[in-house]
Coordinates of C-alpha atoms and ligand atoms in Angstrom, one line a residue:
X1209 CA 0.0 0.0 0.0
X1210 CA 1.0 3.6 -0.3
X1211 CA 0.4 5.1 3.1
X1212 CA 0.5 8.8 3.8
X1213 CA 1.5 9.5 7.4
X1214 CA 0.8 12.9 8.9
X1215 CA 3.1 13.8 11.8
X1216 CA 5.4 10.9 10.7
X1217 CA 8.5 12.6 11.9
X1218 CA 7.2 12.7 15.5
X1219 CA 7.7 10.2 18.3
X1220 CA 5.0 7.6 17.5
X1221 CA 4.9 8.4 13.8
X1222 CA 8.6 7.7 13.3
X1223 CA 8.3 4.2 14.9
X1224 CA 5.3 3.5 12.8
X1225 CA 6.9 4.7 9.5
X1226 CA 9.8 2.3 10.2
X1227 CA 7.4 -0.6 10.6
X1228 CA 5.5 0.4 7.4
X1229 CA 8.8 0.5 5.5
X1230 CA 9.9 -2.8 6.9
X1231 CA 6.6 -4.4 5.8
X1232 CA 7.2 -3.1 2.2
X1233 CA 4.7 -0.3 2.1
X1234 CA 5.4 2.9 0.3
X1235 CA 5.3 5.9 2.7
X1236 CA 4.8 9.6 2.3
X1237 CA 5.2 11.8 5.4
X1238 CA 3.6 15.2 5.9
X1239 CA 5.0 17.1 8.8
X1240 CA 5.6 20.8 9.7
X1241 CA 8.3 19.9 12.2
X1242 CA 6.6 22.0 14.9
X1243 CA 7.6 19.3 17.4
X1244 CA 10.1 17.1 15.5
X1245 CA 13.1 17.0 13.4
X1246 CA 13.7 15.5 9.9
X1247 CA 16.7 13.8 11.6
X1248 CA 14.3 11.2 12.9
X1249 CA 13.3 10.2 9.4
X1250 CA 16.9 10.2 8.2
X1251 CA 17.5 7.6 10.9
X1252 CA 14.3 5.7 10.1
X1253 CA 15.4 5.5 6.4
X1254 CA 18.8 4.2 7.4
X1255 CA 17.3 1.6 9.7
X1256 CA 14.9 0.4 7.0
X1257 CA 17.4 0.5 4.2
X1258 CA 14.8 2.3 2.1
X1259 CA 13.3 5.8 2.2
X1260 CA 10.0 7.4 3.1
X1261 CA 9.1 10.5 1.0
X1262 CA 9.2 13.5 3.4
X1263 CA 7.2 16.7 2.7
X1264 CA 7.4 19.7 5.0
X1265 CA 3.8 20.9 5.0
X1266 CA 1.4 22.2 7.6
X1267 CA -2.1 20.6 7.7
X1268 CA -3.4 24.1 8.0
X1269 CA -2.2 24.8 4.5
X1270 CA -5.1 23.4 2.6
X1271 CA -3.7 24.3 -0.8
X1272 CA -0.4 22.5 -0.4
X1273 CA -2.1 19.6 1.3
X1274 CA -4.5 19.1 -1.6
X1275 CA -1.6 19.2 -4.0
X1276 CA 0.3 16.5 -2.1
X1277 CA -2.7 14.2 -2.2
X1278 CA -3.1 14.8 -5.9
X1279 CA 0.6 14.1 -6.4
X1280 CA 0.9 11.0 -4.2
X1281 CA -2.6 9.4 -4.5
X1282 CA -2.2 7.4 -1.3
X1283 CA -4.3 4.3 -0.5
X1284 CA -4.6 5.1 3.2
X1285 CA -3.7 7.7 5.8
X1286 CA -2.4 7.4 9.3
X1287 CA -3.0 10.7 11.1
X1288 CA -0.6 11.5 13.9
X1289 CA -0.2 15.2 13.4
X1290 CA -1.5 17.2 16.3
X1291 CA -0.5 19.2 19.4
X1292 CA -0.5 17.1 22.6
X1293 CA 0.4 19.2 25.6
X1294 CA -2.5 19.2 28.0
X1295 CA -1.3 22.2 30.0
X1296 CA -0.7 24.3 26.9
X1297 CA -4.1 23.4 25.6
X1298 CA -5.7 25.0 28.7
X1299 CA -3.8 28.3 28.2
X1300 CA -4.1 28.3 24.4
X1301 CA -7.3 26.4 23.5
X1302 CA -7.8 28.0 20.1
X1303 CA -4.4 26.9 19.0
X1304 CA -5.3 23.3 19.8
X1305 CA -8.8 23.4 18.2
X1306 CA -7.3 25.1 15.1
X1307 CA -4.3 22.8 14.7
X1308 CA -6.0 19.5 15.7
X1309 CA -9.6 19.9 14.5
X1310 CA -9.2 22.3 11.6
X1311 CA -6.1 20.3 10.6
X1312 CA -8.1 17.1 10.5
X1313 CA -10.9 18.8 8.5
X1314 CA -8.4 19.9 5.9
X1315 CA -7.0 16.4 5.8
X1316 CA -10.4 14.8 5.3
X1317 CA -11.2 17.2 2.4
X1318 CA -7.9 16.5 0.8
X1319 CA -8.5 12.7 1.1
X1320 CA -12.0 13.0 -0.4
X1321 CA -10.7 14.9 -3.3
X1322 CA -8.6 11.9 -4.4
X1323 CA -11.1 9.3 -3.3
X1324 CA -8.9 8.1 -0.4
X1325 CA -11.2 7.0 2.4
X1326 CA -9.2 4.8 4.7
X1327 CA -8.0 6.5 7.8
X1328 CA -6.3 5.5 11.1
X1329 CA -6.5 8.3 13.7
X1330 CA -4.4 8.9 16.8
X1331 CA -7.0 9.3 19.6
X1332 CA -6.2 9.0 23.2
X1333 CA -7.4 7.4 26.5
X1334 CA -7.7 11.0 27.5
X1335 CA -11.3 10.9 26.0
X1336 CA -12.3 8.8 29.0
X1337 CA -11.7 11.8 31.3
X1338 CA -12.3 11.1 34.9
X1339 CA -14.1 7.8 34.4
X1340 CA -13.6 5.5 37.4
X1341 CA -14.9 2.3 36.0
X1342 CA -11.8 0.3 35.5
X1343 CA -10.5 -1.2 33.3
X1344 CA -11.5 1.3 30.6
X1345 CA -13.4 -0.3 27.8
X1346 CA -14.3 1.3 24.5
X1347 CA -18.0 1.6 25.4
X1348 CA -17.1 3.7 28.5
X1349 CA -18.8 7.1 28.1
X1350 CA -16.5 9.8 26.8
X1351 CA -15.9 12.7 29.0
X1352 CA -12.7 14.7 28.2
X1353 CA -11.7 17.3 30.8
X1354 CA -9.4 19.6 28.9
X1355 CA -9.2 21.3 25.5
X1356 CA -6.6 18.8 24.2
X1357 CA -8.8 15.9 25.2
X1358 CA -11.9 17.6 23.7
X1359 CA -10.1 18.0 20.3
X1360 CA -9.7 14.2 20.3
X1361 CA -13.3 13.7 21.4
X1362 CA -14.6 16.1 18.7
X1363 CA -12.5 14.4 16.0
X1364 CA -13.7 10.9 17.0
X1365 CA -17.3 12.1 16.8
X1366 CA -16.7 13.8 13.5
X1367 CA -15.1 10.7 12.1
X1368 CA -18.0 8.5 13.3
X1369 CA -20.5 10.9 11.7
X1370 CA -18.5 10.9 8.5
X1371 CA -18.4 7.1 8.3
X1372 CA -22.2 6.9 9.1
X1373 CA -22.9 9.3 6.2
X1374 CA -20.9 7.5 3.6
X1375 CA -20.2 3.7 3.6
X1376 CA -17.0 4.2 1.5
X1377 CA -15.1 5.4 4.6
X1378 CA -13.1 3.0 6.7
X1379 CA -11.9 4.6 9.9
X1380 CA -10.0 3.5 13.0
X1381 CA -10.0 5.6 16.2
X1382 CA -7.0 4.2 18.2
X1383 CA -7.1 5.2 21.9
X1384 CA -3.5 5.1 23.1
X1385 CA -2.8 4.8 26.8
X1386 CA 0.6 6.0 27.9
X1387 CA 3.2 5.5 25.1
X1388 CA 6.8 5.1 26.2
X1389 CA 10.0 3.3 25.2
X1390 CA 12.0 3.6 22.0
X1391 CA 13.3 1.5 19.1
X1392 CA 15.7 -1.2 20.3
X1393 CA 18.5 0.3 18.1
X1394 CA 18.5 3.4 20.4
X1395 CA 18.5 5.5 17.2
X1396 CA 14.9 6.9 17.4
X1397 CA 12.9 7.8 20.5
X1398 CA 10.9 10.6 22.1
X1399 CA 12.6 14.0 22.0
X1400 CA 10.6 16.4 24.1
X1401 CA 11.3 20.1 23.7
X1402 CA 12.0 21.9 27.0
X1403 CA 10.8 20.3 30.3
X1404 CA 9.0 17.0 29.6
X1405 CA 5.3 17.0 30.6
X1406 CA 5.2 13.2 30.9
X1407 CA 6.6 11.0 33.6
X1408 CA 8.9 8.6 31.7
X1409 CA 11.0 11.2 29.7
X1410 CA 11.3 13.2 32.9
X1411 CA 12.6 10.2 34.9
X1412 CA 15.0 9.4 32.0
X1413 CA 16.4 13.0 32.2
X1414 CA 16.9 12.7 35.9
X1415 CA 18.7 9.3 35.5
X1416 CA 21.1 10.9 32.9
X1417 CA 21.7 13.9 35.2
X1418 CA 20.0 16.6 33.2
X1419 CA 17.4 17.2 35.9
X1420 CA 17.9 17.0 39.7
X1421 CA 14.9 15.0 40.9
X1422 CA 11.5 13.7 39.9
X1423 CA 8.5 15.5 41.4
X1424 CA 6.0 12.8 42.2
X1425 CA 2.6 14.4 41.8
X1426 CA 0.7 13.0 44.9
X1427 CA 1.5 10.3 47.3
X1428 CA -2.0 9.9 48.8
X1429 CA -4.0 8.4 46.0
X1430 CA -6.1 5.3 46.8
X1431 CA -3.5 3.0 45.1
X1432 CA -1.2 0.4 46.5
X1433 CA 1.7 2.8 47.1
X1434 CA -0.3 6.1 47.0
X1435 CA 1.1 7.2 43.7
X1436 CA -0.8 7.5 40.3
X1437 CA -1.2 4.3 38.2
X1438 CA -1.1 4.3 34.4
X1439 CA -1.1 1.8 31.6
X1440 CA 2.4 2.4 29.9
X1441 CA 2.6 0.9 26.5
X1442 CA 5.8 0.3 24.4
X1443 CA 5.9 2.5 21.3
X1444 CA 6.8 -0.5 19.2
X1445 CA 3.6 -2.3 20.3
X1446 CA 1.7 0.8 19.6
X1447 CA 3.2 1.1 16.1
X1448 CA 2.3 -2.5 15.4
X1449 CA -1.3 -1.7 16.4
X1450 CA -1.5 0.8 13.5
X1451 CA -0.4 -1.8 11.0
X1452 CA -3.0 -4.2 12.4
X1453 CA -5.7 -1.6 12.2
X1454 CA -4.8 -0.7 8.5
X1455 CA -5.1 -4.4 7.6
X1456 CA -8.5 -4.6 9.3
X1457 CA -9.8 -1.5 7.5
X1458 CA -8.9 -3.0 4.1
X1459 CA -11.8 -5.4 4.6
X1460 CA -14.2 -3.4 6.9
X1461 CA -16.0 -0.2 6.3
X1462 CA -17.3 2.1 9.0
X1463 CA -15.8 3.7 12.1
X1464 CA -14.1 1.4 14.6
X1465 CA -12.6 2.2 18.0
X1466 CA -9.9 0.2 19.8
X1467 CA -8.0 0.8 23.0
X1468 CA -4.2 0.2 22.6
X1469 CA -2.9 -0.5 26.1
X1470 CA -1.4 -3.5 28.0
X1471 CA -4.2 -3.9 30.4
X1472 CA -1.8 -3.5 33.3
X1473 CA -1.1 -0.4 35.4
X1474 CA 2.2 0.7 37.0
X1475 CA 2.6 3.3 39.7
X1476 CA 4.9 6.3 39.5
X1477 CA 7.2 4.7 42.2
X1478 CA 7.3 1.5 40.2
X1479 CA 8.5 3.4 37.1
X1480 CA 11.1 5.3 39.1
X1481 CA 12.4 2.0 40.7
X1482 CA 12.5 0.3 37.3
X1483 CA 14.5 3.1 35.9
X1484 CA 17.0 3.1 38.8
X1485 CA 17.4 -0.7 38.4
X1486 CA 17.9 -0.7 34.7
X1487 CA 20.2 2.4 34.5
X1488 CA 22.2 1.6 37.7
X1489 CA 21.8 5.3 38.4
X1490 CA 20.2 7.0 41.4
X1491 CA 16.8 8.5 40.6
X1492 CA 16.1 11.0 43.4
X1493 CA 12.4 11.9 43.9
X1494 CA 10.2 14.0 46.1
X1495 CA 6.5 13.6 46.7
X1496 CA 4.7 16.9 46.0
X1497 CA 1.1 18.1 45.6
X1498 CA -1.2 16.2 43.2
X1499 CA -1.3 17.7 39.7
X1500 CA -4.7 19.2 38.9
X1501 CA -6.7 17.1 36.5
X1502 CA -4.9 13.8 37.3
X1503 CA -6.9 10.6 38.1
X1504 CA -5.6 8.1 40.6
X1505 CA -5.6 5.2 38.3
X1506 CA -6.3 4.2 34.7
X1507 CA -5.7 1.2 32.6
X1508 CA -7.1 -0.4 29.5
X1509 CA -9.3 -3.3 28.7
X1510 CA -7.5 -4.2 25.4
X1511 CA -9.6 -7.3 24.6
X1512 CA -11.4 -5.8 21.6
X1513 CA -8.1 -5.1 19.8
X1514 CA -6.9 -8.7 20.6
X1515 CA -10.1 -10.3 19.3
X1516 CA -10.7 -8.1 16.3
X1517 CA -7.2 -7.1 15.3
X1518 CA -5.2 -10.1 16.6
X1519 CA -3.0 -7.5 18.3
X1520 CA -1.7 -7.4 21.8
X1521 CA 1.1 -5.6 23.6
X1522 CA 4.2 -7.8 23.9
X1523 CA 6.6 -5.6 25.9
X1524 CA 6.5 -5.2 29.7
X1525 CA 7.7 -2.3 31.8
X1526 CA 11.3 -3.5 32.2
X1527 CA 11.7 -3.7 28.4
X1528 CA 10.1 -0.2 28.0
X1529 CA 12.5 1.3 30.5
X1530 CA 15.6 -0.6 29.0
X1531 CA 14.8 0.7 25.5
X1532 CA 14.1 4.2 26.8
X1533 CA 17.4 4.2 28.7
X1534 CA 19.4 3.1 25.6
X1535 CA 17.9 5.9 23.6
X1536 CA 18.5 8.5 26.4
X1537 CA 22.1 7.4 26.9
X1538 CA 22.9 7.4 23.2
X1539 CA 21.2 10.7 22.6
X1540 CA 21.4 12.7 25.9
X1541 CA 20.0 15.8 24.1
X1542 CA 17.6 14.1 21.8
X1543 CA 18.1 14.5 18.1
X1544 CA 20.2 17.5 18.9
X1545 CA 21.4 20.0 16.3
X1546 CA 20.4 18.5 13.0
X1547 CA 23.1 16.8 11.1
X1548 CA 22.4 17.2 7.3
X1549 CA 25.1 14.6 6.5
X1550 CA 23.6 11.6 4.8
X1551 CA 20.2 13.2 4.0
X1552 CA 18.7 12.6 0.6
X1553 CA 18.5 15.7 -1.7
X1554 CA 14.8 15.9 -1.1
X1555 CA 15.3 15.9 2.7
X1556 CA 18.0 18.5 2.5
X1557 CA 15.9 20.8 0.3
X1558 CA 13.1 20.6 2.8
X1559 CA 15.6 21.5 5.5
X1560 CA 17.2 24.4 3.9
X1561 CA 13.8 25.9 3.1
X1562 CA 12.8 26.0 6.7
Ligands
LIG485 P1 4.8 14.3 18.4 O1 4.6 15.7 18.8 O2 6.1 13.6 18.6 O3 4.3 14.0 16.9 C1 3.3 14.8 16.3 C2 3.9 15.3 14.9 O4 2.9 16.1 14.3 C3 5.2 16.1 15.1 O5 6.1 15.6 14.2 C4 4.7 17.5 14.7 O6 5.7 18.3 14.1 C5 3.6 17.2 13.7 N1 2.5 18.2 13.6 C6 1.8 18.8 14.5 N2 0.9 19.7 14.0 C7 1.1 19.6 12.6 C8 0.5 20.3 11.6 N3 -0.5 21.2 11.7 N4 0.9 20.0 10.3 C9 1.8 19.0 10.1 N5 2.4 18.4 11.1 C10 2.1 18.7 12.4 O7 3.6 13.4 19.2 P2 3.4 11.9 19.4 O8 3.7 11.6 20.8 O9 4.1 11.1 18.3 O10 1.8 11.8 19.2 C11 1.3 11.5 17.9 C12 -0.2 11.6 18.0 O11 -0.7 10.7 19.0 C13 -0.8 13.0 18.4 O12 -1.9 13.2 17.7 C14 -1.1 12.8 19.9 O13 -2.1 13.7 20.3 C15 -1.5 11.4 20.0 N6 -1.3 10.8 21.3 C16 -0.1 10.9 21.9 C17 0.1 10.3 23.1 C18 1.4 10.5 23.9 O14 1.4 10.4 25.1 N7 2.5 10.6 23.2 C19 -1.0 9.7 23.8 C20 -2.2 9.6 23.1 C21 -2.4 10.1 21.9
LIG486 C1 1.8 9.7 34.4 C2 1.7 9.6 35.9 C3 1.3 11.8 37.0 C4 5.0 13.7 35.6 C5 -0.8 12.3 29.6 C6 -1.9 13.0 28.9 C7 -2.8 12.1 28.1 C8 -1.9 11.2 27.1 C9 -0.7 10.6 27.8 C10 -1.9 12.3 25.0 C11 0.6 10.5 36.6 C12 2.7 11.3 37.3 C13 4.0 12.8 35.8 C14 5.9 14.0 36.7 C15 4.6 12.6 38.1 N1 -1.3 12.1 26.1 N2 3.8 12.3 37.1 N3 5.6 13.5 37.9 O1 -1.1 12.3 32.7 O2 -1.4 9.8 32.4 O3 -1.3 11.3 30.5 O4 0.0 11.6 28.6 O5 -3.0 11.9 24.6 O6 -3.7 12.8 27.5 O7 -2.7 13.6 29.9 O8 0.7 10.9 31.7 O9 3.2 10.8 32.0 O10 2.0 13.0 32.4 O11 1.7 11.1 34.0 O12 4.4 12.2 39.2 O13 6.8 14.9 36.5 O14 3.0 10.2 36.4 O15 0.7 12.4 38.1 O16 0.2 9.8 37.7 P1 -0.9 11.1 31.9 P2 2.0 11.5 32.5

């Protein structure tokens, strides 16, 4: 298949592009590099031994987007492009609605124009909001509690309405739990800009000595050790879930929703301990106030994906931490200043035009 991947230079996108290339698919990436670097794709290409086409375009640029679809005529789209910082979405909600919702509308128009109606969308367990009925199952009522989460909820609803209106559409809403880890090569991984919002990259930066200590948000939750529990999922398992969903959509029309999680929760202290054990480094931490908006515990029921997609997460916490640590050690400042050496002419052009 020819798969167009929006946001393919980002964290989850780059790991998925690599698996698509490894499976023999043709891949075109559309990314504006607002939260990524083309260096990730240079490394993906070198790992795969073949190249994805990389286009530096913003989804908000309808004209250019339409042109890319006309040029590439993809069979399917995997849509990762989006802004994802919950706190920033509260202070700049319009930026989030514009980028995530308008960006998706533009994408759908560009797809329709070339009769491409197969779409895998990056949704999030955040659409379950403060639901306390665990484990979270796809039929749990949606109730997002911040603008970022509501962009995901609105997009899910929009996609369901679209599929209901026209049986030619095949759509997957994939609700990720907490993606972590990195490719086993240590060459690609998550490269957060500034202070990481999420636990794992923060802990990794403490272990490598870039930050002093982990602030544990709340030690008095009704959980086994009092700290928050989440369903961490290895990014390689997540990427594999996208390929499984694509395969399913080739044979089934309509909108479908799957949780992608392991079904098992780990506490903040368990994550810190695993990191200290794997890295052999001290990971100092301090328990501080709860972070507003956090729930005590959340983990997936991932049975639907197992039964319908034949997919299940294979990696446990130890493996997630080992891979994350290898990436962090080898790339202490992420992708760093971009090294144009080894880029294809196309990549280099994109780069110089930035
Ligand atoms: P990421 O920021 O690493 O990747 C997103 C990519 O999209 C980046 O390369 C960015 O440059 C690009 N992008 C953003 N806006 C764009 C636009 N308007 N036009 C073109 N490109 C644009 O994030 P990620 O962690 O890989 O997440 C991918 C998707 O999965 C996002 O939609 C995110 O909301 C969703 N998600 C992420 C998590 C998580 O914790 N990482 C959890 C659930 C869902
Ligand atoms: C995990 C646990 C924190 C940082 C977020 C988004 C969600 C989804 C995934 C995109 C919690 C605790 C964290 C720290 C801490 N993203 N923590 N100290 O909040 O489950 O989910 O990312 O869709 O929408 O909300 O993940 O990694 O931020 O937190 O103690 O410095 O770690 O309280 O219990 P979260 P997280």
